[in-house]
Amino acid sequence: MNVDHLTLFVRIAATHNISMAGKDLNLSPAVSSAYINKLEDSLGVKLIHRTTRKVSLTEEGRSFLPHAEDVLNSIDTARASVGAGTVTPQGTLRLTAPASFARMHIIPALKAFSEVYPELKIDMRMSDSIVDMVEGGFDVAIRNASLNDSTLVARKLAADKRIVCASPEYLEQFGEPKKPQDLVNHQCINLVGLEHWVFDTPEGEKKIRIQGPLRADNGDSIRDACIAGMGITISSTWCAYQALQEGRLVQVLEEYPLLPETNIWAVYPSSRLLAPKVRVFIDYFAKRFGDVPYWEKELNNKQRN
């Protein structure tokens, strides 16, 4: 059984696309198809269903996949035990991430990342919508939303601290809310899909239904509208920290933390046969953000000064 054929099969299982999987392994579409045909012939079973749009595993393919992954993992372990082989990440890493977070915190770090891993290319899609990783053929996704898909493996990259904030101009004109209930008398800017703001108060969890002049589906837009004085909003500190440092935004209701607490995650379809390119990407950004992300450190330094 050919190792290259197994490697291609496992990549096809992850991407659901023969050409894409072959490209990751520097194989042409014709060679990729030939490899899979040879693997199926050697086993005497059909491993994948082919359509014009994508491929999917047959029942036999799904049964064979974990064994193929175990074989490849065993080979890598054996090579590593004698210092042979290479785990240098190469090919293309297909990544999806929220637009605002990617623009502010992923894109600025990619030059340094690429200098460390020059053989690795990044194919990134930025969207504030939750995309289907398998359907899109993504290797890893950055998410700051609830993780409801039990088929995905998640690693925490950083805490996603959310605060309530407003511009100094808005507060000067309309006053500052002193408790969550005061928000019903204020203009609020809301993120699409977030119908209530939930606070941790001495009396327990308090849910506030807010209203205001604007709803939007992008964190940057919400923050900028808040800076412009349109109203009070919720923003993640990673999104608002620069405006807070510069005094263009002010945190309000600081004594009432928002619920639930959220995090920024790196998620991927399977922990088995975690490709070197996925591992180094996640490790790099987990280290870059650290236990206390740099945006939180900058805000803490400003408060001490």
Coordinates of C-alpha atoms in Angstrom, one line a residue:
M1 CA 0.0 0.0 0.0
N2 CA 1.5 3.3 -1.1
V3 CA 2.0 6.0 1.5
D4 CA 1.5 8.8 -1.0
H5 CA -1.9 7.3 -1.9
L6 CA -2.9 7.2 1.7
T7 CA -1.8 10.7 2.3
L8 CA -3.9 12.0 -0.6
F9 CA -6.9 10.0 0.5
V10 CA -6.8 11.6 4.0
R11 CA -6.5 15.1 2.5
I12 CA -9.5 14.3 0.3
A13 CA -11.4 13.3 3.3
A14 CA -10.6 16.7 4.9
T15 CA -11.2 18.9 1.8
H16 CA -13.9 16.9 -0.1
N17 CA -12.1 18.0 -3.3
I18 CA -9.6 15.9 -5.2
S19 CA -8.0 18.8 -7.0
M20 CA -7.7 20.8 -3.9
A21 CA -6.2 17.9 -1.9
G22 CA -3.8 17.2 -4.8
K23 CA -2.7 20.8 -5.0
D24 CA -1.9 20.8 -1.2
L25 CA 0.5 17.8 -2.0
N26 CA 1.9 19.3 -5.2
L27 CA 0.0 16.8 -7.4
S28 CA -1.8 17.5 -10.6
P29 CA -5.6 16.6 -10.8
A30 CA -4.7 13.8 -13.2
V31 CA -2.1 12.3 -10.9
S32 CA -4.4 12.7 -7.9
S33 CA -7.2 10.8 -9.6
A34 CA -4.8 8.1 -10.7
Y35 CA -3.5 7.7 -7.1
I36 CA -7.0 7.3 -5.7
N37 CA -7.9 4.8 -8.5
K38 CA -4.8 2.8 -7.6
L39 CA -5.7 2.8 -3.9
E40 CA -9.2 1.7 -4.5
D41 CA -8.0 -1.1 -6.9
S42 CA -5.5 -2.3 -4.3
L43 CA -8.3 -2.5 -1.7
G44 CA -10.9 -3.8 -4.0
V45 CA -13.5 -1.3 -2.8
K46 CA -14.8 2.2 -3.7
L47 CA -13.6 4.8 -1.2
I48 CA -15.1 8.0 -2.5
H49 CA -18.2 9.1 -4.4
R50 CA -17.3 11.6 -7.2
T51 CA -19.7 14.3 -8.4
T52 CA -19.2 17.4 -10.5
R53 CA -19.3 19.6 -7.3
K54 CA -17.4 17.6 -4.7
V55 CA -16.5 14.2 -3.4
S56 CA -17.7 12.3 -0.3
L57 CA -16.6 9.2 1.4
T58 CA -18.4 5.9 0.8
E59 CA -19.3 3.8 3.8
E60 CA -16.1 1.8 3.1
G61 CA -14.1 5.1 2.9
R62 CA -15.4 6.3 6.3
S63 CA -14.4 2.9 7.8
F64 CA -11.0 3.0 6.2
L65 CA -10.2 6.6 7.1
P66 CA -9.1 6.2 10.8
H67 CA -6.9 3.2 9.8
A68 CA -5.2 5.3 7.1
E69 CA -4.6 8.1 9.6
D70 CA -3.2 5.6 12.1
V71 CA -0.8 4.2 9.5
L72 CA 0.5 7.7 8.5
N73 CA 0.8 8.7 12.1
S74 CA 2.8 5.6 12.8
I75 CA 5.1 6.3 9.9
D76 CA 5.8 9.8 11.1
T77 CA 6.5 8.6 14.6
A78 CA 8.9 6.0 13.3
R79 CA 10.7 8.5 11.2
A80 CA 11.0 11.0 14.0
S81 CA 12.4 8.3 16.3
V82 CA 15.5 8.1 14.2
G83 CA 15.6 11.7 13.2
A84 CA 14.5 11.0 9.7
G85 CA 11.9 12.7 7.6
T86 CA 10.7 16.3 7.9
V87 CA 7.7 18.0 9.4
T88 CA 8.4 21.2 7.7
P89 CA 4.9 22.7 6.9
Q90 CA 4.3 23.2 3.2
G91 CA 1.4 23.5 0.8
T92 CA -1.6 25.7 1.3
L93 CA -3.3 26.3 4.6
R94 CA -7.0 27.1 4.0
L95 CA -8.2 29.4 6.8
T96 CA -11.5 31.2 7.6
A97 CA -11.8 33.9 10.2
P98 CA -14.1 36.7 11.3
A99 CA -13.4 39.7 9.2
S100 CA -12.7 42.3 11.9
F101 CA -10.5 40.0 14.0
A102 CA -8.6 38.8 10.9
R103 CA -8.0 42.4 9.7
M104 CA -6.8 43.6 13.1
H105 CA -4.9 40.6 14.5
I106 CA -4.2 37.9 11.9
I107 CA -3.2 39.9 8.8
P108 CA -0.6 42.0 10.6
A109 CA 1.2 38.9 11.9
L110 CA 1.3 37.0 8.6
K111 CA 4.5 38.5 7.3
A112 CA 6.4 37.3 10.3
F113 CA 4.7 34.0 10.2
S114 CA 5.6 33.5 6.6
E115 CA 9.2 34.3 7.3
V116 CA 9.3 31.5 9.8
Y117 CA 7.4 29.1 7.4
P118 CA 8.4 30.2 3.9
E119 CA 7.1 27.1 2.2
L120 CA 3.6 27.5 3.5
K121 CA 0.9 29.5 1.6
I122 CA -2.2 31.0 3.2
D123 CA -5.6 31.0 1.5
M124 CA -7.8 33.0 3.8
R125 CA -11.5 33.7 3.7
M126 CA -12.8 36.5 6.0
S127 CA -16.5 36.3 7.0
D128 CA -18.5 37.1 10.1
S129 CA -20.8 34.2 9.2
I130 CA -20.1 30.7 10.5
V131 CA -19.0 28.7 7.5
D132 CA -19.2 25.0 7.0
M133 CA -15.5 23.9 7.3
V134 CA -16.0 20.6 5.5
E135 CA -18.1 22.1 2.7
G136 CA -15.5 24.8 2.2
G137 CA -12.5 22.5 2.5
F138 CA -11.0 24.6 5.3
D139 CA -8.1 23.3 7.4
V140 CA -8.7 25.6 10.4
A141 CA -11.2 28.3 11.4
I142 CA -10.9 31.2 13.9
R143 CA -14.1 31.6 15.8
N144 CA -15.4 33.8 18.6
A145 CA -18.9 32.3 18.6
S146 CA -20.4 29.4 20.5
L147 CA -19.0 26.0 19.4
N148 CA -22.0 23.8 18.7
D149 CA -20.4 21.3 16.2
S150 CA -19.2 18.3 18.2
T151 CA -17.2 17.0 15.2
L152 CA -14.8 19.9 15.5
V153 CA -11.7 20.0 17.7
A154 CA -11.1 23.4 19.4
R155 CA -8.1 25.1 21.0
K156 CA -8.5 28.3 22.9
L157 CA -6.3 31.1 21.5
A158 CA -7.4 34.0 23.8
A159 CA -10.2 35.3 26.0
D160 CA -12.7 37.4 24.2
K161 CA -13.6 40.0 26.8
R162 CA -16.6 42.1 25.8
I163 CA -17.4 45.5 27.3
V164 CA -20.1 48.2 27.0
C165 CA -18.8 51.4 25.7
A166 CA -19.7 54.9 24.3
S167 CA -18.1 57.9 22.9
P168 CA -17.3 60.9 25.2
E169 CA -19.6 63.0 23.0
Y170 CA -22.5 60.7 23.4
L171 CA -22.1 60.6 27.2
E172 CA -21.8 64.4 27.4
Q173 CA -25.1 64.8 25.5
F174 CA -27.1 61.9 27.0
G175 CA -25.4 61.0 30.3
E176 CA -23.9 57.8 31.5
P177 CA -25.9 54.7 32.5
K178 CA -25.2 53.7 36.0
K179 CA -26.9 50.3 36.0
P180 CA -28.0 47.9 33.2
Q181 CA -31.6 48.9 33.5
D182 CA -30.7 52.5 32.5
L183 CA -29.9 51.2 29.0
V184 CA -33.6 51.1 28.1
N185 CA -33.5 55.0 28.1
H186 CA -30.5 55.1 25.8
Q187 CA -29.8 54.7 22.1
C188 CA -28.0 51.4 21.6
I189 CA -26.1 50.0 18.6
N190 CA -26.5 46.3 18.3
L191 CA -24.9 43.3 16.5
V192 CA -27.3 41.4 14.3
G193 CA -28.4 38.3 16.2
L194 CA -27.8 39.7 19.7
E195 CA -31.3 40.6 20.8
H196 CA -30.6 41.0 24.5
W197 CA -27.6 42.1 26.6
V198 CA -27.0 39.9 29.6
F199 CA -25.3 41.3 32.7
D200 CA -23.9 39.7 35.9
T201 CA -25.4 41.8 38.7
P202 CA -25.5 41.5 42.6
E203 CA -29.1 40.4 42.1
G204 CA -28.2 37.8 39.6
E205 CA -28.3 37.6 35.8
K206 CA -30.1 40.6 34.3
K207 CA -31.3 40.5 30.7
I208 CA -31.9 43.8 28.9
R209 CA -33.6 44.2 25.6
I210 CA -32.1 47.2 24.0
Q211 CA -33.2 49.5 21.1
G212 CA -31.5 52.0 19.0
P213 CA -30.8 53.5 15.5
L214 CA -28.6 50.8 14.1
R215 CA -28.0 47.1 13.8
A216 CA -25.1 45.7 11.8
D217 CA -23.4 42.4 11.2
N218 CA -19.8 43.6 11.5
G219 CA -17.8 44.4 14.6
D220 CA -15.8 47.2 13.0
S221 CA -18.9 48.9 11.8
I222 CA -20.5 48.7 15.3
R223 CA -17.4 50.2 16.9
D224 CA -17.1 53.0 14.4
A225 CA -20.7 54.0 14.7
C226 CA -20.2 54.1 18.5
I227 CA -17.2 56.3 18.1
A228 CA -19.3 58.6 15.9
G229 CA -21.7 59.1 18.8
M230 CA -24.7 57.1 17.5
G231 CA -25.2 55.3 20.8
I232 CA -23.9 52.8 23.3
T233 CA -22.7 49.4 22.1
I234 CA -21.0 46.1 23.1
S235 CA -17.5 45.6 21.7
S236 CA -14.8 43.1 22.3
T237 CA -11.6 44.6 23.7
W238 CA -9.6 43.3 20.8
C239 CA -11.8 45.4 18.6
A240 CA -12.1 48.5 20.7
Y241 CA -8.7 48.7 22.5
Q242 CA -7.1 51.3 20.2
A243 CA -10.2 53.6 20.5
L244 CA -10.2 53.2 24.2
Q245 CA -6.5 54.0 24.4
E246 CA -7.0 57.1 22.3
G247 CA -10.0 58.3 24.4
R248 CA -12.4 58.0 21.4
L249 CA -14.4 55.4 23.4
V250 CA -15.1 55.1 27.2
Q251 CA -16.1 51.9 29.0
V252 CA -19.4 52.2 30.9
L253 CA -21.1 49.8 33.3
E254 CA -17.7 48.4 34.2
E255 CA -19.1 47.0 37.5
Y256 CA -21.5 44.7 35.6
P257 CA -19.7 42.1 33.5
L258 CA -21.4 40.8 30.4
L259 CA -22.5 37.2 30.2
P260 CA -21.7 34.7 28.9
E261 CA -17.9 34.9 28.9
T262 CA -16.5 34.1 25.5
N263 CA -13.2 33.1 23.9
I264 CA -11.4 33.1 20.6
W265 CA -10.9 29.6 19.3
A266 CA -9.0 27.8 16.6
V267 CA -11.1 24.9 15.4
Y268 CA -10.3 22.1 12.9
P269 CA -12.2 19.0 11.7
S270 CA -10.2 16.3 13.3
S271 CA -7.4 15.8 15.9
R272 CA -6.2 12.7 14.0
L273 CA -3.4 13.4 11.6
L274 CA -3.2 17.0 12.5
A275 CA -1.2 18.4 9.5
P276 CA 2.1 20.2 10.4
K277 CA 0.8 23.3 8.6
V278 CA -2.3 23.4 10.9
R279 CA -0.3 22.7 14.1
V280 CA 2.3 25.4 13.4
F281 CA -0.4 28.0 12.6
I282 CA -2.3 27.3 15.8
D283 CA 0.8 27.1 18.0
Y284 CA 2.1 30.4 16.5
F285 CA -1.0 32.4 17.2
A286 CA -1.6 30.8 20.6
K287 CA 1.9 31.9 21.6
R288 CA 1.4 35.4 20.0
F289 CA -1.7 36.1 22.0
G290 CA -0.6 34.4 25.2
D291 CA -2.5 34.0 28.4
V292 CA -3.0 37.8 28.5
P293 CA -3.4 39.0 24.9
Y294 CA -1.3 42.1 23.9
W295 CA -4.4 44.3 23.5
E296 CA -5.4 43.6 27.1
K297 CA -1.8 44.4 28.3
E298 CA -1.9 47.7 26.4
L299 CA -5.2 48.6 28.1
N300 CA -3.9 47.6 31.5
N301 CA -0.8 49.7 31.0
K302 CA -3.0 52.7 30.0
Q303 CA -5.1 52.3 33.2
R304 CA -2.0 52.2 35.4
N305 CA -0.6 55.3 33.8

